Coordinates of N, CA and C in Angstrom, one line a residue:
X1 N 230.1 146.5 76.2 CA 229.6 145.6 77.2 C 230.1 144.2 76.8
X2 N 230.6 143.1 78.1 CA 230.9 142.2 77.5 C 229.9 141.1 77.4
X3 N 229.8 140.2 76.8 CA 228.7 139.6 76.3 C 229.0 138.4 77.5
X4 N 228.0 137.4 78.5 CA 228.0 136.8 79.1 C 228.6 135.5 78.9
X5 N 228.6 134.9 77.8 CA 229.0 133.8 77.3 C 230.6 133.8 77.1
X6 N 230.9 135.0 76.8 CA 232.6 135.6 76.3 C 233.3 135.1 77.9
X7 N 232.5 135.3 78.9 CA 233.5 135.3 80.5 C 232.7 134.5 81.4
X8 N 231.6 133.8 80.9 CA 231.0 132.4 82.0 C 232.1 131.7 81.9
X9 N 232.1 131.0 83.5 CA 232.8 130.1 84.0 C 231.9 129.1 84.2
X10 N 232.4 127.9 84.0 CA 231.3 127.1 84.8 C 232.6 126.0 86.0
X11 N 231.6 125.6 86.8 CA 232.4 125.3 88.2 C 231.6 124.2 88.6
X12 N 232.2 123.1 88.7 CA 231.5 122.1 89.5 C 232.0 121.6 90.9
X13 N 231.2 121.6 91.8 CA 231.5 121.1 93.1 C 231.1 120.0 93.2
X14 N 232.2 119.1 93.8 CA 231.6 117.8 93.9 C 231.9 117.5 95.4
X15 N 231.1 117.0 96.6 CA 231.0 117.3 98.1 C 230.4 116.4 98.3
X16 N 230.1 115.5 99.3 CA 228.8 114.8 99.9 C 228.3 115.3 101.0
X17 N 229.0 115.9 101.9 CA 228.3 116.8 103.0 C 227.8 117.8 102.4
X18 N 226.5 118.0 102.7 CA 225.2 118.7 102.5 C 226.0 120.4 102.6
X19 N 226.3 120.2 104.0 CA 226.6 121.6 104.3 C 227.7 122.2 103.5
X20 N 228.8 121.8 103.4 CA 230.1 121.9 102.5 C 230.1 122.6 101.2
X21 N 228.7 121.5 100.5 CA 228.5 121.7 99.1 C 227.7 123.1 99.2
X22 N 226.9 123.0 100.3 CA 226.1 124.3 99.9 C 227.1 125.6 99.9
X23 N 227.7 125.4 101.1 CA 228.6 127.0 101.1 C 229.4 126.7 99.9
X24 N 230.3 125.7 99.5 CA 230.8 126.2 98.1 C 230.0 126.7 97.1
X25 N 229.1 126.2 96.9 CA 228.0 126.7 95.7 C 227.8 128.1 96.1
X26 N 227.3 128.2 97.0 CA 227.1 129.9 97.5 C 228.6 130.6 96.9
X27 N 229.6 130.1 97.5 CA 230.6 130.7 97.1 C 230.8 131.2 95.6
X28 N 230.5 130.3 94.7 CA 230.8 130.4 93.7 C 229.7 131.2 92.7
X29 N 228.7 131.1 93.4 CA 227.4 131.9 92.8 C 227.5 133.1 92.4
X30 N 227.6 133.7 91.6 CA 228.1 134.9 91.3 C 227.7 135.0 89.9
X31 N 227.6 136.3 89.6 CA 227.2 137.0 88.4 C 228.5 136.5 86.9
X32 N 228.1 135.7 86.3 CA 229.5 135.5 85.3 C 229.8 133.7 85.2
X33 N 229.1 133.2 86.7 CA 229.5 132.0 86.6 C 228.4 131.2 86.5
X34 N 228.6 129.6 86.0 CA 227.2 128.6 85.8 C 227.9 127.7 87.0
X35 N 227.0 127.5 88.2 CA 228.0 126.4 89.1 C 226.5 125.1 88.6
X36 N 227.4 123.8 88.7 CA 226.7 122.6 89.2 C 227.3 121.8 90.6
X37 N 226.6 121.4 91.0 CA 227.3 120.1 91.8 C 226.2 119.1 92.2
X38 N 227.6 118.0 92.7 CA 226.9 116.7 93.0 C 227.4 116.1 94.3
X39 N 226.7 115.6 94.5 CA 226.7 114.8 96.0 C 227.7 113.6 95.6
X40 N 227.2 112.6 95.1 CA 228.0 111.1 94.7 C 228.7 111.1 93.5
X41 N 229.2 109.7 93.6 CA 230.1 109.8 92.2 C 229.8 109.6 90.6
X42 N 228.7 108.9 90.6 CA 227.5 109.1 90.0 C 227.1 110.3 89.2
X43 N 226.8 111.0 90.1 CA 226.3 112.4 89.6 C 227.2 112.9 89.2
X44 N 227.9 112.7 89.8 CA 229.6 113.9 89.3 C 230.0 113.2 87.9
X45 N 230.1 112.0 87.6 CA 230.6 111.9 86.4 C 229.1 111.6 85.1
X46 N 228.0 112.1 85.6 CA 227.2 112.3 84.8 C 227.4 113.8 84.3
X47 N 227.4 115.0 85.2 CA 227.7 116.5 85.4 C 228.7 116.1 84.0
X48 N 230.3 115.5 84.4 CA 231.7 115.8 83.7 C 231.2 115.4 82.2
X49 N 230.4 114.3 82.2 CA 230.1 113.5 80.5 C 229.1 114.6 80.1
X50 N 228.5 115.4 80.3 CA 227.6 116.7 79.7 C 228.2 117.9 79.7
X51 N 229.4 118.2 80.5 CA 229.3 119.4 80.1 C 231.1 119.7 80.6
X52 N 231.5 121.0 79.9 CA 233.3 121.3 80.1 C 233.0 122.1 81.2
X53 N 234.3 121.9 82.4 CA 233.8 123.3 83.6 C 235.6 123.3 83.5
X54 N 235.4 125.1 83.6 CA 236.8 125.5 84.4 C 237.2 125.3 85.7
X55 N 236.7 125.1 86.3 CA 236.8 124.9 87.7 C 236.1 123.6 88.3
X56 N 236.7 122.8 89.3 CA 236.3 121.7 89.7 C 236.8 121.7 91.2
X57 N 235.8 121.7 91.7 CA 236.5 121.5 93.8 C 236.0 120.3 93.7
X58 N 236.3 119.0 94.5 CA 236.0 117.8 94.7 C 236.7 117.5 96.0
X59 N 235.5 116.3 97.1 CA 236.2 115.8 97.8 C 237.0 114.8 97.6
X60 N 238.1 114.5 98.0 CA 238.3 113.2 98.1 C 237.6 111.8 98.2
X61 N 237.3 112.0 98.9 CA 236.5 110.7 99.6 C 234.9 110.8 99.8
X62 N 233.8 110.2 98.6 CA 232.4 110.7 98.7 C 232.0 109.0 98.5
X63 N 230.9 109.3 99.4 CA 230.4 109.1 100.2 C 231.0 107.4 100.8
X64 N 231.6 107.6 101.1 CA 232.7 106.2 101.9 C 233.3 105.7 101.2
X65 N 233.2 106.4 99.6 CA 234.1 105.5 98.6 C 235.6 106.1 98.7
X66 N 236.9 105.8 99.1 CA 238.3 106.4 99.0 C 238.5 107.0 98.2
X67 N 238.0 106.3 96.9 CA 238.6 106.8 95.6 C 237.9 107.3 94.8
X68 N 236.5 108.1 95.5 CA 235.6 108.4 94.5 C 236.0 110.0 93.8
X69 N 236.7 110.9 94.3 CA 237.2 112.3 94.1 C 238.7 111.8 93.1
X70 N 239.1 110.4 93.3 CA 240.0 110.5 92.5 C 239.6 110.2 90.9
X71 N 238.6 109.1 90.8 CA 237.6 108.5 89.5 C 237.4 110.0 88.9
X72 N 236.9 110.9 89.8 CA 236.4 112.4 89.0 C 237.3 113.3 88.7
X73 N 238.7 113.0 89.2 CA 239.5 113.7 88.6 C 240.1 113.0 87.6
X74 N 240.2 111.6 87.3 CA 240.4 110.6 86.1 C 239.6 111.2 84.9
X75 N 238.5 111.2 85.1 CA 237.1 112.0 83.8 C 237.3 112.8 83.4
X76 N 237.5 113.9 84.8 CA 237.7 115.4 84.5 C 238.8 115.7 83.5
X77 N 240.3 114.8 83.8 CA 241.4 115.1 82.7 C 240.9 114.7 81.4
X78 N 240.3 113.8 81.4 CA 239.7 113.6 79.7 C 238.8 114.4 79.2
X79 N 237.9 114.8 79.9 CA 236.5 115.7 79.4 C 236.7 117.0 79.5
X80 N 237.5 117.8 80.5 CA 237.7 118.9 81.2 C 239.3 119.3 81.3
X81 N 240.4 119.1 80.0 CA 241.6 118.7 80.4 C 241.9 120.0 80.8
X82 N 241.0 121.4 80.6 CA 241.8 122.8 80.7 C 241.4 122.9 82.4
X83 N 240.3 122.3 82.7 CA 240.2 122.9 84.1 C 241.0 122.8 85.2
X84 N 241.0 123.7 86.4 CA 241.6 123.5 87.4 C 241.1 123.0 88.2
X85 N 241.7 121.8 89.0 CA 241.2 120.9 90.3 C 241.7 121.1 91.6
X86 N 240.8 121.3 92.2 CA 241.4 121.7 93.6 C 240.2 120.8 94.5
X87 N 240.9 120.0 95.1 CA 240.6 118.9 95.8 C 240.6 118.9 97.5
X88 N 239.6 118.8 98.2 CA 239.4 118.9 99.4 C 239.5 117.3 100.1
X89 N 240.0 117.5 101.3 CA 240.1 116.2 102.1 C 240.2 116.4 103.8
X90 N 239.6 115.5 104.4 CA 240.2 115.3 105.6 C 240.9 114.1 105.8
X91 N 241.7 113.9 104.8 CA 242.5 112.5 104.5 C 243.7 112.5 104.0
X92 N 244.6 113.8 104.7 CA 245.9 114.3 103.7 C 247.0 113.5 103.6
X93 N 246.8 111.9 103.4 CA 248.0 111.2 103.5 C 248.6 111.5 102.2
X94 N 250.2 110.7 102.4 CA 250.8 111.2 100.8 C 250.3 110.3 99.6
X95 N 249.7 109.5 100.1 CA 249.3 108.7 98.5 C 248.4 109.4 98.1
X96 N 247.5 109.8 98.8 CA 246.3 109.8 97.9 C 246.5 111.8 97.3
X97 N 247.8 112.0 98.3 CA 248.1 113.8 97.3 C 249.0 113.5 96.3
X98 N 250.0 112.0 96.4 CA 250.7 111.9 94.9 C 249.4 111.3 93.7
X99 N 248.5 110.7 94.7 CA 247.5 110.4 93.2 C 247.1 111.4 92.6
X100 N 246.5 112.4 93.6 CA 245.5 113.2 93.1 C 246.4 114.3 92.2
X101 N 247.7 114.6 92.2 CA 248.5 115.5 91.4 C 248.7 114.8 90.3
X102 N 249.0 113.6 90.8 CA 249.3 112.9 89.2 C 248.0 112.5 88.2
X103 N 246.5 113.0 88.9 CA 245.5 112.8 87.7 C 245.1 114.3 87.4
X104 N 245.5 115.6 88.1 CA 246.1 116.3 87.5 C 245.3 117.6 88.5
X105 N 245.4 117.1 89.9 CA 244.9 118.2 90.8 C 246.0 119.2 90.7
X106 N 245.5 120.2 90.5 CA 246.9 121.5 91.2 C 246.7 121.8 92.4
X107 N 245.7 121.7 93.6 CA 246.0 122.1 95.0 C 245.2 120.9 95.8
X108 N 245.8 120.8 96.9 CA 245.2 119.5 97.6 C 245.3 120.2 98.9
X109 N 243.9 120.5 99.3 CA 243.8 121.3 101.0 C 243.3 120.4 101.4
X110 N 243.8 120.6 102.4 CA 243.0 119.5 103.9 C 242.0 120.7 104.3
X111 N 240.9 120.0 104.4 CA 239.7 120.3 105.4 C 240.2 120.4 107.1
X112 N 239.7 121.4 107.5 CA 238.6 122.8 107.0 C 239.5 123.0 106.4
X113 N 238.9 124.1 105.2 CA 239.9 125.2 104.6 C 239.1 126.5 104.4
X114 N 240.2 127.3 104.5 CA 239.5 128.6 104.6 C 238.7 129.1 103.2
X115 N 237.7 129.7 103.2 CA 237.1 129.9 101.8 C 237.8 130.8 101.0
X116 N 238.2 132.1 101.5 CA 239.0 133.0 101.0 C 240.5 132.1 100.4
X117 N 241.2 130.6 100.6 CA 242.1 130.5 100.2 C 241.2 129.2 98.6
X118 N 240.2 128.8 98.6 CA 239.8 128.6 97.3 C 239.4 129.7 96.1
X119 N 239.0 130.3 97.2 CA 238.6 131.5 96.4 C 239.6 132.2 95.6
X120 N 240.8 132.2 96.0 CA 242.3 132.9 95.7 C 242.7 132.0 94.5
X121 N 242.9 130.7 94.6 CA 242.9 129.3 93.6 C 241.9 129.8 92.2
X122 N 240.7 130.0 92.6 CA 239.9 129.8 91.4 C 240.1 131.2 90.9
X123 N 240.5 132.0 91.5 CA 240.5 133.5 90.7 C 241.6 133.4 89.7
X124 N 243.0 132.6 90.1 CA 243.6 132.1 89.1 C 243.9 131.6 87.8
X125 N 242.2 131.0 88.0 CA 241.9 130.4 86.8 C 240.8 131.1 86.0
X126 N 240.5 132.2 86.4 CA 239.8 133.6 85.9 C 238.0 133.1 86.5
X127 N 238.0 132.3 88.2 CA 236.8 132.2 88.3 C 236.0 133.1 88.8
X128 N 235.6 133.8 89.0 CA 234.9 134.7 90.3 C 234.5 134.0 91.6
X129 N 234.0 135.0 92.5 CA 233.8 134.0 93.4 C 233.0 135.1 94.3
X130 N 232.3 135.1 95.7 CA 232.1 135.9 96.5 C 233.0 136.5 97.4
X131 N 234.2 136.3 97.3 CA 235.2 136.8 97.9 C 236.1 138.0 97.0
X132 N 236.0 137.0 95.4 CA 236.9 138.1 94.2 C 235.5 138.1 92.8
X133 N 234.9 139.3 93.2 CA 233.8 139.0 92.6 C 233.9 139.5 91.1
X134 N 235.0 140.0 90.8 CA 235.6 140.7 89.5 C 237.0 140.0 89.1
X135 N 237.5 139.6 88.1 CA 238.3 138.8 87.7 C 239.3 139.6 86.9
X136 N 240.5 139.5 87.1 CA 241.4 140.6 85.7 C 241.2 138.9 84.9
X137 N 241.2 139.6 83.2 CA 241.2 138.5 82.5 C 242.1 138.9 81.5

């Protein structure tokens, strides 16, 4: 048996829409994983200063700040340098996809996005998810 600690993931979502964050969380909820999330940017870089997560979804833009999903991917590379970022927007101009790669996002979806295509992303990075609820590791 494998011991729980050997294959926890932990996953933070960072969202300001209520609704958003909840279905990611749901998404991510699964047997194997520790999810947090946070609404502002605030919380999200209090989450990043306590704790390492493999996985990070973040909006771009929380709560009218432009650049608040980018500040959390700034943290995230120092605190979190193994995790993967996968960054949500309804703001897909090219600046803000050359910033967010260059602080070290590897996917930049525009909103909506389908859940089954995060879900595909984080299994990459050995997350589980409700879509891939078993991981090859």
């Amino acid at each position: 048996m494998i011991k729980m600690s050997e294959t926890a993931k932990s996953v933070l979502i960072v969202e300001d829409e209520q609704s958003i964050r909840d279905i990611l969380v749901e998404l991510f909820e699964v047997e194997g994983n520790s999810v947090s999330s946070a609404e502002l940017l605030p919380e999200a870089l209090e989450r990043l200063r306590t704790q390492r997560f493999d996985l990070i979804v973040t909006d771009l833009r929380l709560g009218g700040k432009r650049d608040g999903g980018l500040q959390v991917m700034a943290l995230a590379g120092m605190l979190s340098p193994d995790a993967m970022v996968l960054v949500l927007t309804a703001y897909p101009d090219d600046s803000n996809r050359q910033a967010s790669f260059r602080l070290g996002a590897l996917h930049f979806l525009e909103k909506p996005v389908d859940l089954a295509t995060i879900a595909q992303h984080a299994a990459i990075a050995g997350v589980r998810s409700a879509f891939a609820p078993a991981v090859r590791e």
